[in-house]
XYZ file of C-alpha atoms in Angstrom:
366
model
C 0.000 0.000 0.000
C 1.359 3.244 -0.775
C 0.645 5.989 1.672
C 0.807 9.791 0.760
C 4.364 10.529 0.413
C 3.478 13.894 3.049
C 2.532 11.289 5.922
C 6.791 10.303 6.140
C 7.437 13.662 7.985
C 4.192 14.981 8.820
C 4.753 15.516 12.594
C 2.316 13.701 15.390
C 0.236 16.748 17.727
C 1.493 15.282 21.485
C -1.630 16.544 23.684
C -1.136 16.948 27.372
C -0.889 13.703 28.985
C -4.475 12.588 30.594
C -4.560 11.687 34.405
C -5.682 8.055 33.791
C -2.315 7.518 31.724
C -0.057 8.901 34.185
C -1.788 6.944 37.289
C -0.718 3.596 35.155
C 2.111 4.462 34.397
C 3.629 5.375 37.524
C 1.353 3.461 39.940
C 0.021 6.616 41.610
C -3.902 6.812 42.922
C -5.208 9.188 40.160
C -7.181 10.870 42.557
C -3.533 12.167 43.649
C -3.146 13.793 40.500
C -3.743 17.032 39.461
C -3.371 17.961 35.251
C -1.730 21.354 35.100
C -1.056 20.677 31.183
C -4.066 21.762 28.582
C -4.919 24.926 29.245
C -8.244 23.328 30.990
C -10.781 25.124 33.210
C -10.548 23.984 36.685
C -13.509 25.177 37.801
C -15.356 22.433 35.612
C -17.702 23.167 33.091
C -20.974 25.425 34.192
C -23.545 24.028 36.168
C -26.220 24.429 33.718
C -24.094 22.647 31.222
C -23.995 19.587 33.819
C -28.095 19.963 34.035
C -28.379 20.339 29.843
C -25.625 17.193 29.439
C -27.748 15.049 31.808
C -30.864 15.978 30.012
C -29.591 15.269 26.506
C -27.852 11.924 27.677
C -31.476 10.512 27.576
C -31.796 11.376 23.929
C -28.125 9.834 22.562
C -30.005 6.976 20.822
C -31.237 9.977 18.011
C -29.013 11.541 16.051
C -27.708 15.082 16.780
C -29.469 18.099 14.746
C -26.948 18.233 11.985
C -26.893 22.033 11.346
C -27.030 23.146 15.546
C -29.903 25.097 14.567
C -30.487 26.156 18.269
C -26.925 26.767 19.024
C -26.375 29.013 15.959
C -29.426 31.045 16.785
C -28.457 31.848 20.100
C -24.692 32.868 19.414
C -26.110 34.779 16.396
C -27.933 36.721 18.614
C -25.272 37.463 21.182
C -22.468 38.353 18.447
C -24.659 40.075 16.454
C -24.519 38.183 13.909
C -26.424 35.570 11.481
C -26.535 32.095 11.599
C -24.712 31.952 8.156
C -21.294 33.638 9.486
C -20.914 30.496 12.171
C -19.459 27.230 11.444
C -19.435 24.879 14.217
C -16.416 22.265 14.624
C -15.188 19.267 16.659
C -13.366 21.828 18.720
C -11.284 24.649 16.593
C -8.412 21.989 15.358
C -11.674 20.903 12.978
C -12.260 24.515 12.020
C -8.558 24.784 11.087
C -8.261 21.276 8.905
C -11.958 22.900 7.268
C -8.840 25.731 6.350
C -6.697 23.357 5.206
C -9.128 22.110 2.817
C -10.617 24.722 1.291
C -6.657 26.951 0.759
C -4.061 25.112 1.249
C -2.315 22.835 -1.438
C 1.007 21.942 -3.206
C 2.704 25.312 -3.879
C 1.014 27.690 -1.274
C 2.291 29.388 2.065
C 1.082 29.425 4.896
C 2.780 32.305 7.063
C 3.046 31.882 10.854
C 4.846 32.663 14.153
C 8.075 31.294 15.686
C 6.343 29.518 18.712
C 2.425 29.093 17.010
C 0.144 26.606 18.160
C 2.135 23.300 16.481
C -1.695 22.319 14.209
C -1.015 25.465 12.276
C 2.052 24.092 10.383
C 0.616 19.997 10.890
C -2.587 21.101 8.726
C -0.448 23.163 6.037
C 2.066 19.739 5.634
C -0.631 17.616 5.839
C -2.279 19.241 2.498
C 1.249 19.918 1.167
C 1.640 24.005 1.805
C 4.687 26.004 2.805
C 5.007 26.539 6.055
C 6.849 30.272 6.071
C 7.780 30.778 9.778
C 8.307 34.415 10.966
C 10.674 35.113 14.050
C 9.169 35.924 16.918
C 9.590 38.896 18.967
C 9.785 39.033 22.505
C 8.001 35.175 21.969
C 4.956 36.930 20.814
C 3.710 37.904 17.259
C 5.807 40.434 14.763
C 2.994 41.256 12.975
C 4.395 43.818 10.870
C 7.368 40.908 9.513
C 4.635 38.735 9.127
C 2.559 40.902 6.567
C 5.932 41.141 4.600
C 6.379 37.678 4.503
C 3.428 37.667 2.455
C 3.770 36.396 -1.222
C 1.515 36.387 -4.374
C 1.331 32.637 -2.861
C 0.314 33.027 0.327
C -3.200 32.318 0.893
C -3.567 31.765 4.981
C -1.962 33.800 8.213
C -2.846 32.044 11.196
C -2.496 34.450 14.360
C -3.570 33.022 17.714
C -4.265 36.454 20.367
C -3.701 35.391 23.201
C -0.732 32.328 22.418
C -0.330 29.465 22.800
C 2.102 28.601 24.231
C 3.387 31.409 25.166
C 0.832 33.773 26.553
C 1.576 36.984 24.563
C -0.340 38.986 22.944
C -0.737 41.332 20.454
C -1.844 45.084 20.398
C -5.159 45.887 19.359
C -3.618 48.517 17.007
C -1.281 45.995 15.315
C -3.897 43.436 15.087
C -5.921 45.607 13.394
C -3.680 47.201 11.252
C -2.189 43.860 9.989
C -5.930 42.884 8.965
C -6.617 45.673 7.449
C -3.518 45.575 5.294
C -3.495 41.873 4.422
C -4.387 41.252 0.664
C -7.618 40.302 -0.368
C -6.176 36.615 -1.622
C -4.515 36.013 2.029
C -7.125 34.811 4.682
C -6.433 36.094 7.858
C -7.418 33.878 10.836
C -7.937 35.429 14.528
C -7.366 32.336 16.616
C -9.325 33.737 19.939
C -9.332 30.399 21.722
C -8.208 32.816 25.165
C -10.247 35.858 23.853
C -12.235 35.632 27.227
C -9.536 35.961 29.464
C -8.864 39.393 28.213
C -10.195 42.473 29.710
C -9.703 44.830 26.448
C -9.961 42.218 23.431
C -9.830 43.677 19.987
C -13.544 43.701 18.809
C -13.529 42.391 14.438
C -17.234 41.419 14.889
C -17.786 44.694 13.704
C -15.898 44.195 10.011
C -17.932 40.913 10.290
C -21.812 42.324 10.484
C -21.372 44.970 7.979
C -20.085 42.192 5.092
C -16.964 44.005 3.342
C -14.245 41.673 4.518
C -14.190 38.624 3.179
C -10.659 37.530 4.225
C -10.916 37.503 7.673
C -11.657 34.429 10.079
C -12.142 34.406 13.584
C -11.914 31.425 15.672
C -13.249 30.552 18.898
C -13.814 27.553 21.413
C -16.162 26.148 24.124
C -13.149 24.244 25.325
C -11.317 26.791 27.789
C -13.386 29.277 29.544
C -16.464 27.378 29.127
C -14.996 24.162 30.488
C -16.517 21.819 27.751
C -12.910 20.189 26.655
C -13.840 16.974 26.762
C -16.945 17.996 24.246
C -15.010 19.040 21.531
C -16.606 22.068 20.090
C -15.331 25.102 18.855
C -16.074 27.901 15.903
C -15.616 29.750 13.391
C -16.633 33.357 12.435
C -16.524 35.133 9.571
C -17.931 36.050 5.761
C -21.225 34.080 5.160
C -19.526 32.810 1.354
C -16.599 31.903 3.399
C -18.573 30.001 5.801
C -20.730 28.103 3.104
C -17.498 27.064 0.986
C -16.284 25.206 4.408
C -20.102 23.830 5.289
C -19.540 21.816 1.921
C -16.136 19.976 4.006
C -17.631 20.010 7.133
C -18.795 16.067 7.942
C -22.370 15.589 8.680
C -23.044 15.728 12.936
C -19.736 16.911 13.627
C -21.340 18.517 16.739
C -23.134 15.666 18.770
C -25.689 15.993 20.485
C -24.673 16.330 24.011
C -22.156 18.807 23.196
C -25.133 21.506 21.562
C -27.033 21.121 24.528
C -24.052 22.353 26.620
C -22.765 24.911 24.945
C -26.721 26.631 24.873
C -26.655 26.323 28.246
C -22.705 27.356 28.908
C -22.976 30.015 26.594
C -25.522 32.228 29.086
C -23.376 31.395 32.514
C -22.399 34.881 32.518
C -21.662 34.010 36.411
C -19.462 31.185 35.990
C -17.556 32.304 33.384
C -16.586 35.395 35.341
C -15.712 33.393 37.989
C -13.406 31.502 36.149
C -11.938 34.946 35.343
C -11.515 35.803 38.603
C -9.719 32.479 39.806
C -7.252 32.767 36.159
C -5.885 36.553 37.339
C -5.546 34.845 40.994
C -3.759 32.149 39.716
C -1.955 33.988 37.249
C -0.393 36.569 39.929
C 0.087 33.698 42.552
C 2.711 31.992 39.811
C 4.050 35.587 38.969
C 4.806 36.102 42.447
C 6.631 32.431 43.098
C 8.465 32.567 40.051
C 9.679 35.898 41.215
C 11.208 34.772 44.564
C 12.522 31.613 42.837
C 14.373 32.951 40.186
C 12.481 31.505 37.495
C 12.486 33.571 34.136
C 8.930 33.611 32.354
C 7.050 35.296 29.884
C 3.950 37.595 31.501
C 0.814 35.761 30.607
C -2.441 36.716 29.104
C -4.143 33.171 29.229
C -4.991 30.887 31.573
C -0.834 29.442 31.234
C 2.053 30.539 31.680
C 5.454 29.447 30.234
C 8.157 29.525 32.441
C 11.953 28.683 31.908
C 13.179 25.711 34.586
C 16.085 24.585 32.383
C 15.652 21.023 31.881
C 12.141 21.220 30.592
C 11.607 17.211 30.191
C 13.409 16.446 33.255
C 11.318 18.425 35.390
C 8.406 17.609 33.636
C 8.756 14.415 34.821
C 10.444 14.691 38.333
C 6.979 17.188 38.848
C 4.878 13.750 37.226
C 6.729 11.412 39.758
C 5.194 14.655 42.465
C 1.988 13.781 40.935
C 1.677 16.966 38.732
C 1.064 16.794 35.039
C 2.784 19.745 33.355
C 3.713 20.624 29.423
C 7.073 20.452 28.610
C 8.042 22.787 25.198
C 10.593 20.561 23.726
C 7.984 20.237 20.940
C 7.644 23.871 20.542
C 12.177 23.969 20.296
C 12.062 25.488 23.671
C 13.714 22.710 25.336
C 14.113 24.448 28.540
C 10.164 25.502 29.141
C 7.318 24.476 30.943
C 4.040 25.326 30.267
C 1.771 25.917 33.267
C -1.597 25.966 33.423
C -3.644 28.303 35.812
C -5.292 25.590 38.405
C -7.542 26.534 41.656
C -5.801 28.032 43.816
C -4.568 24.879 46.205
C -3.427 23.414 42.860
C -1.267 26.268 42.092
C 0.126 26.288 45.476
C 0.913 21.967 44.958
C 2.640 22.886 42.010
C 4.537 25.404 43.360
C 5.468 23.136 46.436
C 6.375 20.487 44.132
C 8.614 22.693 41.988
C 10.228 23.746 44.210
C 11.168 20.383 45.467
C 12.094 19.247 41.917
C 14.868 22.295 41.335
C 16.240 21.723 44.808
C 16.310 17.792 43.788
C 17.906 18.485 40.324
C 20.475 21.162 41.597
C 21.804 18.856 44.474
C 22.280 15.895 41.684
């Protein structure tokens, strides 16, 4: 059988290691363990999801309403917007392989940052694009060197605001200059899978509703501040011909059934989503403050992570797994000597602090 000759060197996404894994692995109780590695809500999702999930468990025997009819009514009506500029995904790594699709092929670019989130350049080899890499600056985003890497064949700029992994982000003005100077044949996509952490979040809903920018894609995702991860489900904004071009990839019932009835219901938690705001800037300052006393470089945060330089990154990834903490290590992302953190409740933060800590002390006195 020959395979696609791309599949030799297309590289394998490593997700953060689940709890269940670990516990085998190392013989640990998993109640022991806490994951501090994908960017998860700890908080859980919202308690009206819980209610709507138990509801619609009754009801997994039918299949799902293939178009989310519901769903795309009621975000219409909060982003002011119709139900033809949503697409709906099995989270926003579907939305991006829609991308992949529909633009990307033998001969064409795909510009991104030093440091993006690693599916960016997996979807572009995986449908035989250029990946054009731009340095990054300060680990964030040089958006102006990234609009001059732009080519007559570059057709897609991926730019997540907020990062992952490295929590930067971009100025509103720059983000909005660089999409209102992109060419018309380059699609620009806003990856705003932390746009909720932020307090002043650059607002392109407006170039949306009135209809005269075509190249521009937002995306978005029920998995972080909503706390439906383990759902899948994520979206995608923008021009309603760009959204019907990428309805004609999409699989029928992407989106089961369970997971529409909890985003309806997440989507309204106003209260719970600001409380998972409240325990991220917590948490975020808590790990500023250790990392401060310890002597640990990192790079300020504007997620619910935060990358932080312990020198051997694998090693102490696992000497904090042996402590019964799941972090990231960046080797992936060629920043071998990174962790990435994620924001837990607040006695989770101070575990992996404690167990840090113990780690360094450990790997200094060997």
């Amino acid at each position: 059988m020959k395979l696609n000759a791309v599949l030799k060197d297309l590289p394998v996404y490593q997700p953060g290691r689940p709890i269940e894994e670990v516990a085998r692995e190392l013989g640990l109780p998993a109640d022991d363990i806490i994951k501090l590695a994908s960017n998860e809500n700890p908080l859980g999702p919202s308690p009206r999801a819980l209610r709507a999930m138990a509801k619609a468990v009754r009801q997994v025997h039918l299949y799902p309403d293939g178009n989310a009819y519901y769903l795309k009514q009621k975000m219409a009506a909060r982003l002011g917007l119709t139900p033809g500029h949503i697409l709906l995904g099995n989270g926003s790594n579907e939305i991006i392989e829609f991308i992949g699709h529909a633009l990307v092929e033998p001969g064409v670019e795909v510009v991104v940052s030093q440091y993006c989130f690693a599916i960016y350049p997996i979807i572009t080899k995986m449908f035989g694009g250029t990946v054009v890499e731009v340095p990054a600056k300060n680990y964030g985003h040089d958006l102006a060197a990234m609009l001059r890497a732009v080519t007559p064949r570059t057709r897609v700029i991926f730019i997540a605001n907020p990062n992952n992994p490295t929590g930067t982000r971009a100025s509103n003005r720059a983000l909005q200059q660089l999409v209102r100077e992109a060419p018309e044949h380059v699609l620009v996509v806003l990856d705003e899978a932390y746009i909720e952490f932020l307090e002043d979040p650059a607002d392109f809903l407006p170039l949306l509703r009135a209809g005269k920018q075509k190249n521009l894609m937002l995306m978005r995702t029920f998995s972080k501040i909503y706390g439906l991860a383990g759902l899948r489900l994520g979206y995608g904004l923008g021009h309603p011909e760009i959204i019907a071009a990428l309805e004609k990839i999409r699989q029928p019932f992407n989106i089961n059934s369970v997971a529409q009835a909890a985003a309806l219901a997440a989507f309204d938690d106003t209260r719970h989503i600001e409380r998972t705001r409240r325990v991220n800037r917590q948490g975020l300052a808590y790990y500023a403050e250790a990392f401060d006393k310890m002597g640990l470089e990192y790079v300020p945060s504007s997620g619910n992570f935060v990358l932080v330089r312990v020198g051997e990154g694998q090693r102490m990834f696992e000497a904090l797994q042996r402590r019964g903490v799941i972090t990231r290590p960046m080797g992936g992302y060629r920043l071998p000597e990174w962790l990435r953190i994620s924001v837990g409740t607040a006695a989770e933060n101070r575990r992996c602090v404690a167990a840090l800590k113990e780690a360094l002390a450990e790997m200094r006195s060997n």
